[in-house]
Tab-separated table of C-alpha atoms in Angstrom:
chain	number	residue	atom	x	y	z
A	1	MET	CA	-30.940	-7.514	25.904
A	2	TYR	CA	-29.797	-9.853	23.125
A	3	TRP	CA	-32.362	-12.594	23.596
A	4	ASN	CA	-34.590	-11.882	20.590
A	5	SER	CA	-31.573	-12.232	18.286
A	6	ARG	CA	-30.723	-15.704	19.572
A	7	ARG	CA	-29.270	-18.306	17.234
A	8	VAL	CA	-30.137	-21.082	19.700
A	9	THR	CA	-33.806	-21.679	18.985
A	10	GLU	CA	-34.511	-24.855	20.958
A	11	ARG	CA	-35.953	-23.752	24.253
A	12	ARG	CA	-38.656	-24.670	26.725
A	13	THR	CA	-41.416	-22.507	28.109
A	14	LEU	CA	-41.424	-22.958	31.868
A	15	LEU	CA	-44.525	-21.722	33.636
A	16	PHE	CA	-44.717	-19.397	36.626
A	17	ALA	CA	-47.198	-19.752	39.470
A	18	PRO	CA	-50.250	-17.472	39.080
A	19	GLU	CA	-49.341	-15.580	42.239
A	20	THR	CA	-45.867	-14.822	40.856
A	21	THR	CA	-47.323	-13.542	37.598
A	22	THR	CA	-49.819	-11.397	39.504
A	23	ALA	CA	-47.088	-9.938	41.706
A	24	ALA	CA	-44.906	-9.249	38.663
A	25	ALA	CA	-47.744	-7.478	36.861
A	26	ALA	CA	-48.436	-5.319	39.917
A	27	ALA	CA	-44.758	-4.392	40.241
A	28	LEU	CA	-44.667	-3.460	36.544
A	29	GLU	CA	-47.558	-1.062	37.085
A	30	VAL	CA	-45.650	0.558	39.946
A	31	ALA	CA	-42.535	0.805	37.788
A	32	ALA	CA	-44.427	2.404	34.902
A	33	GLY	CA	-45.866	5.002	37.267
A	34	LYS	CA	-42.429	5.798	38.668
A	35	VAL	CA	-40.871	6.187	35.214
A	36	ASP	CA	-43.776	8.394	34.114
A	37	ARG	CA	-43.206	10.712	37.079
A	38	LEU	CA	-39.444	10.789	36.506
A	39	ALA	CA	-39.817	11.702	32.828
A	40	THR	CA	-42.458	14.324	33.654
A	41	GLN	CA	-40.614	15.975	36.528
A	42	HIS	CA	-37.117	15.762	35.025
A	43	PRO	CA	-37.472	15.539	31.225
A	44	ASP	CA	-34.420	14.343	29.268
A	45	TYR	CA	-32.579	13.594	32.511
A	46	PHE	CA	-30.663	10.331	32.830
A	47	PRO	CA	-30.261	9.381	36.489
A	48	LEU	CA	-27.805	6.795	37.743
A	49	TYR	CA	-28.828	6.221	41.354
A	50	THR	CA	-31.074	7.840	43.927
A	51	ASP	CA	-29.961	9.815	46.951
A	52	GLN	CA	-32.346	9.204	49.846
A	53	GLY	CA	-34.815	7.950	47.283
A	54	ARG	CA	-34.541	10.972	44.943
A	55	TRP	CA	-33.203	10.707	41.401
A	56	LYS	CA	-32.162	14.331	40.932
A	57	HIS	CA	-28.876	15.186	42.665
A	58	GLY	CA	-25.371	16.212	41.750
A	59	LYS	CA	-23.338	13.328	43.096
A	60	GLU	CA	-20.530	11.559	41.228
A	61	ALA	CA	-21.313	9.239	38.292
A	62	TRP	CA	-17.854	7.547	38.002
A	63	THR	CA	-18.558	6.639	34.367
A	64	ASN	CA	-21.106	7.200	31.609
A	65	TRP	CA	-23.055	3.959	31.153
A	66	CYS	CA	-26.699	4.064	32.231
A	67	GLU	CA	-28.358	6.260	29.616
A	68	GLY	CA	-30.058	3.361	27.834
A	69	PHE	CA	-31.965	1.999	30.798
A	70	LEU	CA	-34.651	4.662	31.047
A	71	GLY	CA	-35.690	4.438	27.404
A	72	GLY	CA	-35.333	0.666	27.638
A	73	GLN	CA	-37.978	0.529	30.342
A	74	MET	CA	-40.263	2.652	28.193
A	75	TRP	CA	-39.938	0.223	25.276
A	76	ILE	CA	-40.843	-2.671	27.583
A	77	PHE	CA	-43.891	-0.802	28.889
A	78	HIS	CA	-44.910	-0.154	25.263
A	79	GLU	CA	-44.442	-3.825	24.377
A	80	LEU	CA	-46.578	-4.875	27.343
A	81	GLY	CA	-49.349	-2.398	26.497
A	82	LEU	CA	-49.047	-0.491	29.770
A	83	GLY	CA	-49.968	2.835	28.197
A	84	ASP	CA	-48.936	5.254	25.487
A	85	TRP	CA	-45.178	4.804	25.723
A	86	GLN	CA	-43.926	4.555	22.136
A	87	ALA	CA	-43.359	8.265	21.481
A	88	ARG	CA	-41.486	8.658	24.755
A	89	ALA	CA	-39.423	5.539	24.100
A	90	GLU	CA	-38.480	6.821	20.653
A	91	HIS	CA	-37.533	10.222	22.087
A	92	TYR	CA	-35.288	8.786	24.800
A	93	SER	CA	-33.705	6.506	22.224
A	94	ARG	CA	-32.881	9.464	19.990
A	95	LEU	CA	-31.183	11.150	22.934
A	96	VAL	CA	-28.562	8.369	22.979
A	97	GLU	CA	-28.316	7.840	19.208
A	98	ASP	CA	-24.907	9.503	18.926
A	99	ARG	CA	-23.473	7.051	21.461
A	100	GLN	CA	-23.143	4.558	18.596
A	101	TYR	CA	-19.824	6.317	17.899
A	102	ASP	CA	-18.666	6.528	21.532
A	103	ASP	CA	-15.367	4.655	21.784
A	104	GLN	CA	-14.597	5.808	25.330
A	105	VAL	CA	-16.716	3.293	27.248
A	106	HIS	CA	-17.135	-0.475	27.322
A	107	ASP	CA	-20.895	-0.186	27.915
A	108	LEU	CA	-22.438	0.390	24.482
A	109	GLY	CA	-24.550	-2.742	24.884
A	110	PHE	CA	-26.150	-1.211	27.963
A	111	VAL	CA	-26.796	2.052	26.108
A	112	LEU	CA	-27.997	0.845	22.700
A	113	CYS	CA	-29.595	-2.571	23.172
A	114	PRO	CA	-32.409	-1.601	25.577
A	115	THR	CA	-33.196	1.349	23.286
A	116	TRP	CA	-32.249	0.950	19.619
A	117	LYS	CA	-32.173	-2.825	19.491
A	118	LYS	CA	-35.564	-2.998	21.197
A	119	ARG	CA	-36.861	-0.354	18.805
A	120	SER	CA	-35.707	-2.409	15.821
A	121	GLU	CA	-37.484	-5.489	17.201
A	122	LEU	CA	-40.777	-3.747	17.905
A	123	THR	CA	-40.964	-1.458	14.871
A	124	ASP	CA	-38.988	-3.354	12.199
A	125	ASP	CA	-36.963	-0.172	11.734
A	126	ASP	CA	-33.799	-0.769	9.690
A	127	THR	CA	-32.372	2.574	10.820
A	128	ALA	CA	-32.498	1.325	14.400
A	129	ARG	CA	-30.789	-1.881	13.332
A	130	GLN	CA	-27.981	0.119	11.746
A	131	VAL	CA	-27.466	2.108	14.966
A	132	VAL	CA	-26.917	-1.139	16.863
A	133	ILE	CA	-24.548	-2.461	14.212
A	134	GLN	CA	-22.499	0.745	14.315
A	135	GLY	CA	-22.407	0.517	18.111
A	136	GLY	CA	-20.997	-2.988	17.887
A	137	GLN	CA	-18.408	-1.905	15.339
A	138	THR	CA	-17.400	1.019	17.550
A	139	MET	CA	-17.052	-1.113	20.647
A	140	ALA	CA	-14.880	-3.605	18.785
A	141	THR	CA	-12.240	-0.891	18.382
A	142	ARG	CA	-11.499	-1.357	22.094
A	143	PHE	CA	-10.028	-4.801	21.407
A	144	ASN	CA	-6.467	-5.461	22.567
A	145	LYS	CA	-5.008	-8.010	20.154
A	146	ARG	CA	-2.105	-9.094	22.351
A	147	GLY	CA	-4.244	-9.796	25.383
A	148	ARG	CA	-7.329	-10.790	23.334
A	149	TYR	CA	-9.693	-8.671	25.413
A	150	LEU	CA	-11.873	-5.558	25.260
A	151	ARG	CA	-10.362	-2.958	27.560
A	152	SER	CA	-12.469	-1.395	30.285
A	153	PHE	CA	-13.148	2.326	30.487
A	154	LEU	CA	-10.788	2.506	33.465
A	155	ALA	CA	-7.442	1.732	31.792
A	156	PRO	CA	-5.979	0.081	28.669
A	157	ASP	CA	-4.609	-2.826	30.715
A	158	SER	CA	-7.925	-3.512	32.462
A	159	ILE	CA	-10.766	-5.928	31.744
A	160	PHE	CA	-14.068	-5.880	33.688
A	161	ILE	CA	-16.547	-8.728	34.155
A	162	ASP	CA	-19.185	-6.082	33.307
A	163	ILE	CA	-18.070	-6.264	29.668
A	164	MET	CA	-19.779	-9.662	29.396
A	165	MET	CA	-23.057	-7.711	29.427
A	166	ASN	CA	-21.880	-5.618	26.473
A	167	VAL	CA	-19.803	-7.930	24.283
A	168	GLY	CA	-22.990	-9.263	22.712
A	169	ILE	CA	-23.455	-6.068	20.713
A	170	ILE	CA	-20.221	-6.887	18.861
A	171	ALA	CA	-21.315	-10.472	18.162
A	172	LEU	CA	-24.712	-9.184	17.066
A	173	ALA	CA	-23.152	-6.669	14.665
A	174	GLY	CA	-21.007	-9.420	13.186
A	175	LEU	CA	-23.900	-11.822	12.790
A	176	GLU	CA	-26.152	-9.161	11.264
A	177	THR	CA	-23.543	-8.108	8.698
A	178	GLY	CA	-21.763	-11.418	8.104
A	179	ASP	CA	-18.522	-9.957	9.483
A	180	ASP	CA	-16.737	-12.955	10.999
A	181	LYS	CA	-13.970	-10.726	12.363
A	182	LEU	CA	-16.440	-9.014	14.680
A	183	VAL	CA	-17.768	-12.347	15.888
A	184	ASP	CA	-14.179	-13.473	16.477
A	185	VAL	CA	-13.479	-10.392	18.606
A	186	ALA	CA	-16.508	-11.173	20.761
A	187	GLU	CA	-15.563	-14.837	21.069
A	188	MET	CA	-11.945	-14.069	21.977
A	189	HIS	CA	-13.035	-11.643	24.671
A	190	CYS	CA	-15.373	-14.262	26.125
A	191	GLU	CA	-12.597	-16.849	26.137
A	192	THR	CA	-10.203	-14.473	27.896
A	193	THR	CA	-12.878	-13.634	30.470
A	194	ARG	CA	-13.668	-17.306	30.986
A	195	LYS	CA	-9.997	-18.160	31.415
A	196	TYR	CA	-8.920	-15.341	33.731
A	197	LEU	CA	-11.972	-13.908	35.506
A	198	VAL	CA	-14.234	-16.936	36.014
A	199	ARG	CA	-12.881	-19.155	38.782
A	200	GLY	CA	-13.136	-22.916	39.064
A	201	ASP	CA	-15.966	-22.737	41.603
A	202	GLY	CA	-18.052	-20.486	39.352
A	203	SER	CA	-17.349	-17.242	41.212
A	204	VAL	CA	-15.832	-14.334	39.302
A	205	SER	CA	-13.316	-11.575	39.717
A	206	HIS	CA	-14.461	-8.047	38.948
A	207	GLU	CA	-11.299	-6.957	37.133
A	208	GLY	CA	-8.226	-8.432	35.487
A	209	VAL	CA	-4.998	-6.606	34.694
A	210	PHE	CA	-2.707	-7.396	31.734
A	211	ASP	CA	0.800	-6.499	30.610
A	212	LEU	CA	0.313	-4.105	27.686
A	213	ASP	CA	3.629	-5.006	26.068
A	214	THR	CA	3.182	-8.778	26.050
A	215	GLY	CA	-0.553	-9.307	26.584
A	216	GLU	CA	0.254	-11.521	29.587
A	217	PHE	CA	-2.385	-11.758	32.292
A	218	LEU	CA	-1.000	-10.392	35.568
A	219	ARG	CA	-3.627	-10.544	38.316
A	220	GLN	CA	-7.238	-10.426	39.417
A	221	THR	CA	-8.381	-7.346	41.276
A	222	THR	CA	-11.598	-5.497	42.086
A	223	GLN	CA	-13.066	-2.019	42.019
A	224	GLN	CA	-16.396	-2.758	43.686
A	225	GLY	CA	-16.015	-6.025	45.557
A	226	TRP	CA	-14.842	-6.635	49.108
A	227	ARG	CA	-11.413	-7.986	48.201
A	228	ASP	CA	-9.425	-8.918	45.081
A	229	ASP	CA	-10.098	-12.633	45.591
A	230	SER	CA	-13.730	-12.307	46.695
A	231	SER	CA	-16.930	-12.656	44.697
A	232	TRP	CA	-18.750	-9.397	43.965
A	233	ALA	CA	-22.404	-10.366	43.604
A	234	ARG	CA	-23.338	-8.099	40.719
A	235	GLY	CA	-20.257	-9.234	38.827
A	236	LEU	CA	-21.464	-12.824	39.104
A	237	ALA	CA	-24.886	-11.752	37.809
A	238	TRP	CA	-23.223	-9.931	34.886
A	239	SER	CA	-21.272	-13.081	34.029
A	240	LEU	CA	-24.255	-15.424	34.323
A	241	TYR	CA	-26.475	-13.255	32.161
A	242	GLY	CA	-23.695	-12.368	29.714
A	243	PHE	CA	-22.469	-15.900	29.022
A	244	THR	CA	-26.069	-17.110	28.680
A	245	SER	CA	-26.710	-14.377	26.104
A	246	MET	CA	-23.540	-15.195	24.192
A	247	TYR	CA	-24.531	-18.861	24.026
A	248	ALA	CA	-27.952	-17.854	22.710
A	249	LEU	CA	-26.288	-15.697	20.063
A	250	THR	CA	-23.515	-18.059	18.936
A	251	GLY	CA	-24.356	-21.576	20.102
A	252	ASN	CA	-20.823	-21.954	21.507
A	253	PRO	CA	-21.117	-24.704	24.169
A	254	HIS	CA	-18.271	-23.184	26.210
A	255	TRP	CA	-20.449	-20.186	27.019
A	256	LEU	CA	-23.322	-22.411	28.134
A	257	ALA	CA	-20.994	-24.372	30.414
A	258	THR	CA	-19.637	-21.142	31.895
A	259	ALA	CA	-23.113	-19.745	32.479
A	260	GLN	CA	-24.098	-22.948	34.291
A	261	LEU	CA	-20.962	-22.776	36.426
A	262	ASN	CA	-21.942	-19.236	37.418
A	263	ALA	CA	-25.544	-20.277	38.013
A	264	ASP	CA	-24.559	-23.157	40.263
A	265	TYR	CA	-22.439	-20.822	42.397
A	266	TRP	CA	-25.346	-18.357	42.569
A	267	LEU	CA	-27.780	-21.051	43.686
A	268	GLU	CA	-25.324	-22.384	46.245
A	269	HIS	CA	-24.904	-18.944	47.809
A	270	THR	CA	-28.487	-17.671	47.732
A	271	GLY	CA	-31.689	-19.190	49.034
A	272	PRO	CA	-33.313	-19.805	52.424
A	273	SER	CA	-30.673	-19.680	55.153
A	274	ALA	CA	-30.226	-22.103	58.024
A	275	ASP	CA	-31.998	-19.759	60.455
A	276	GLY	CA	-35.019	-19.460	58.166
A	277	GLY	CA	-34.174	-15.983	56.913
A	278	ALA	CA	-34.652	-15.099	53.257
A	279	ASP	CA	-31.363	-14.379	51.518
A	280	LEU	CA	-32.369	-14.892	47.903
A	281	VAL	CA	-31.135	-11.320	47.490
A	282	PRO	CA	-27.375	-11.265	48.148
A	283	PRO	CA	-25.206	-8.633	49.785
A	284	ASN	CA	-22.744	-6.646	47.679
A	285	ASP	CA	-20.108	-9.377	47.982
A	286	PHE	CA	-20.664	-13.048	48.800
A	287	ASP	CA	-17.413	-13.295	50.770
A	288	GLU	CA	-17.635	-10.177	52.904
A	289	PRO	CA	-18.010	-11.230	56.574
A	290	ASP	CA	-20.915	-9.559	58.368
A	291	PRO	CA	-21.747	-7.094	55.575
A	292	VAL	CA	-23.041	-3.750	56.784
A	293	ARG	CA	-25.883	-3.902	54.258
A	294	ARG	CA	-27.869	-7.067	53.825
A	295	TRP	CA	-28.934	-6.687	50.192
A	296	GLU	CA	-27.822	-5.648	46.721
A	297	SER	CA	-31.080	-5.999	44.840
A	298	SER	CA	-29.841	-5.065	41.355
A	299	ALA	CA	-27.639	-8.179	41.341
A	300	ALA	CA	-30.651	-10.349	42.169
A	301	ALA	CA	-32.798	-8.734	39.470
A	302	CYS	CA	-30.191	-9.355	36.771
A	303	ALA	CA	-29.380	-12.881	37.973
A	304	ALA	CA	-33.070	-13.830	38.018
A	305	GLY	CA	-33.410	-12.758	34.390
A	306	GLY	CA	-30.296	-14.706	33.458
A	307	LEU	CA	-31.563	-17.811	35.247
A	308	ILE	CA	-34.909	-17.625	33.426
A	309	MET	CA	-33.090	-17.495	30.082
A	310	LEU	CA	-30.687	-20.246	31.076
A	311	ALA	CA	-33.489	-22.499	32.301
A	312	SER	CA	-35.178	-22.349	28.909
A	313	ILE	CA	-32.120	-23.460	26.918
A	314	VAL	CA	-30.134	-25.807	29.157
A	315	GLY	CA	-30.284	-29.394	27.912
A	316	ASP	CA	-31.145	-31.111	31.208
A	317	ASP	CA	-34.816	-30.683	32.152
A	318	GLU	CA	-34.178	-31.229	35.865
A	319	VAL	CA	-31.365	-28.677	35.937
A	320	GLY	CA	-33.441	-26.226	33.928
A	321	GLN	CA	-36.326	-26.549	36.360
A	322	ARG	CA	-33.964	-25.934	39.281
A	323	TYR	CA	-32.745	-22.697	37.716
A	324	HIS	CA	-36.291	-21.673	36.857
A	325	SER	CA	-37.605	-22.341	40.373
A	326	HIS	CA	-34.810	-20.325	41.939
A	327	ALA	CA	-35.440	-17.443	39.549
A	328	GLU	CA	-39.144	-17.494	40.339
A	329	ALA	CA	-38.478	-17.454	44.081
A	330	THR	CA	-36.141	-14.491	43.579
A	331	VAL	CA	-38.735	-12.579	41.562
A	332	ALA	CA	-41.342	-13.252	44.230
A	333	ARG	CA	-38.948	-11.970	46.892
A	334	LEU	CA	-38.148	-8.799	44.950
A	335	CYS	CA	-41.873	-8.128	44.516
A	336	GLU	CA	-42.386	-7.982	48.278
A	337	PRO	CA	-42.988	-4.598	50.000
A	338	GLU	CA	-39.436	-4.645	51.379
A	339	PHE	CA	-38.139	-4.076	47.842
A	340	VAL	CA	-40.930	-2.555	45.711
A	341	ALA	CA	-41.257	1.099	46.664
A	342	ASN	CA	-44.963	1.838	46.592
A	343	GLU	CA	-44.516	4.958	48.698
A	344	GLU	CA	-44.638	8.369	47.008
A	345	GLY	CA	-41.483	9.648	48.692
A	346	TRP	CA	-39.246	7.053	47.048
A	347	GLU	CA	-38.837	7.806	43.361
A	348	GLY	CA	-37.317	4.492	42.261
A	349	VAL	CA	-39.179	1.195	42.163
A	350	LEU	CA	-36.570	-1.321	43.408
A	351	LYS	CA	-35.039	-0.465	46.772
A	352	HIS	CA	-31.858	-1.798	48.403
A	353	GLY	CA	-29.572	-1.575	45.397
A	354	SER	CA	-26.000	-0.331	45.520
A	355	TYR	CA	-23.782	1.259	42.918
A	356	HIS	CA	-20.298	1.502	44.420
A	357	GLU	CA	-19.886	0.655	48.098
A	358	ALA	CA	-16.161	1.442	48.181
A	359	LYS	CA	-16.822	4.968	46.879
A	360	GLN	CA	-20.088	5.233	48.871
A	361	LEU	CA	-22.056	6.085	45.748
A	362	GLY	CA	-25.710	5.087	45.587
A	363	VAL	CA	-25.541	2.665	48.510
A	364	ASP	CA	-28.838	1.120	49.656
A	365	GLU	CA	-30.722	3.114	47.033
A	366	SER	CA	-32.497	2.560	43.733
A	367	VAL	CA	-30.064	2.202	40.825
A	368	MET	CA	-31.003	2.632	37.180
A	369	TRP	CA	-29.697	-0.761	35.969
A	370	GLY	CA	-31.539	-2.407	38.852
A	371	GLU	CA	-34.717	-0.688	37.661
A	372	TYR	CA	-34.166	-1.851	34.085
A	373	PHE	CA	-33.280	-5.481	34.811
A	374	PHE	CA	-36.088	-5.724	37.350
A	375	VAL	CA	-38.552	-4.508	34.711
A	376	GLU	CA	-37.032	-6.766	32.049
A	377	THR	CA	-37.229	-9.788	34.350
A	378	LEU	CA	-40.807	-8.983	35.360
A	379	ALA	CA	-41.669	-8.784	31.667
A	380	ARG	CA	-40.178	-12.255	31.156
A	381	VAL	CA	-42.490	-13.532	33.868
A	382	VAL	CA	-45.698	-12.039	32.484
A	383	GLN	CA	-44.725	-12.912	28.891
A	384	ARG	CA	-43.370	-16.379	29.819
A	385	LYS	CA	-40.128	-15.957	27.870
């Protein structure tokens, strides 16, 4: 989401096998068809997750964070030349324009970067650039000075690992305007996350809780993982992708080291299993014994994109190739019929995602962020970037 604004310019182009590129291109065509049907059948509707494969339902949302992913896919389809998508992409971007002033969520990066940031990149539209800058300025108002963190939507004393996917919009706003205070807010949040949510083995906690009076860190906990001390798979993907993006934006070597720590944990816990089964796609939580559901595909889609980015900028060629190879294997796995929904009755493209297992929301379904990061990662494959 922040990659085209990177300050780290030294990177390698690592090639994908022709069969991987072909599979990615085919999956993109499926995705474009699914998004076209969604926008035609349910215009101006922003789904979060499917219910038995259907986007339109009245089930709980928990929070308001996925409205940028539909328009974001449209901008990618436009960039790839997959049809006449620009007018639709612009329309769905306008529908979330007012969110630049939304100070109630920690997810403005998710809302504005796939839409307005992408629009500014593809159209050289300064108005779009200003929307992103305002979004970053708005999100920075969530900063707790005593604890040096951006509070989650859930509570003032709460920090989520998810915020690593959104903190980049603050750094971007600071870099675009020359406002060092904004960059400092983003850097301090990253440091707090690195210190309290990223563990020594590279796993992460979903949530941290602080004392509001003193700013003291109190404990790790979780909203969506198996246990407070376990490793929620999507949270690890958020951290890997987020710290990689922040390194690309700022060049801070601490963020690169953290991203590699996350990546090494991911590689250690995904890949061909001892019995020959394919587990490149993790369950909801790496530590849950005998998980009821085998896969959480949205985590794999986001992690694969993060690994592709990381592989292109890490200093060690051998390490970079290892990350790249694992990402390619994951993309190939996600492009298999088990995950890509070619059937008409399933309205999403990427099956076997989960939103919130503890609340039983969108479990073993298509989820809108899974759709977006799958499409974004597929685009990286066909564009080789």
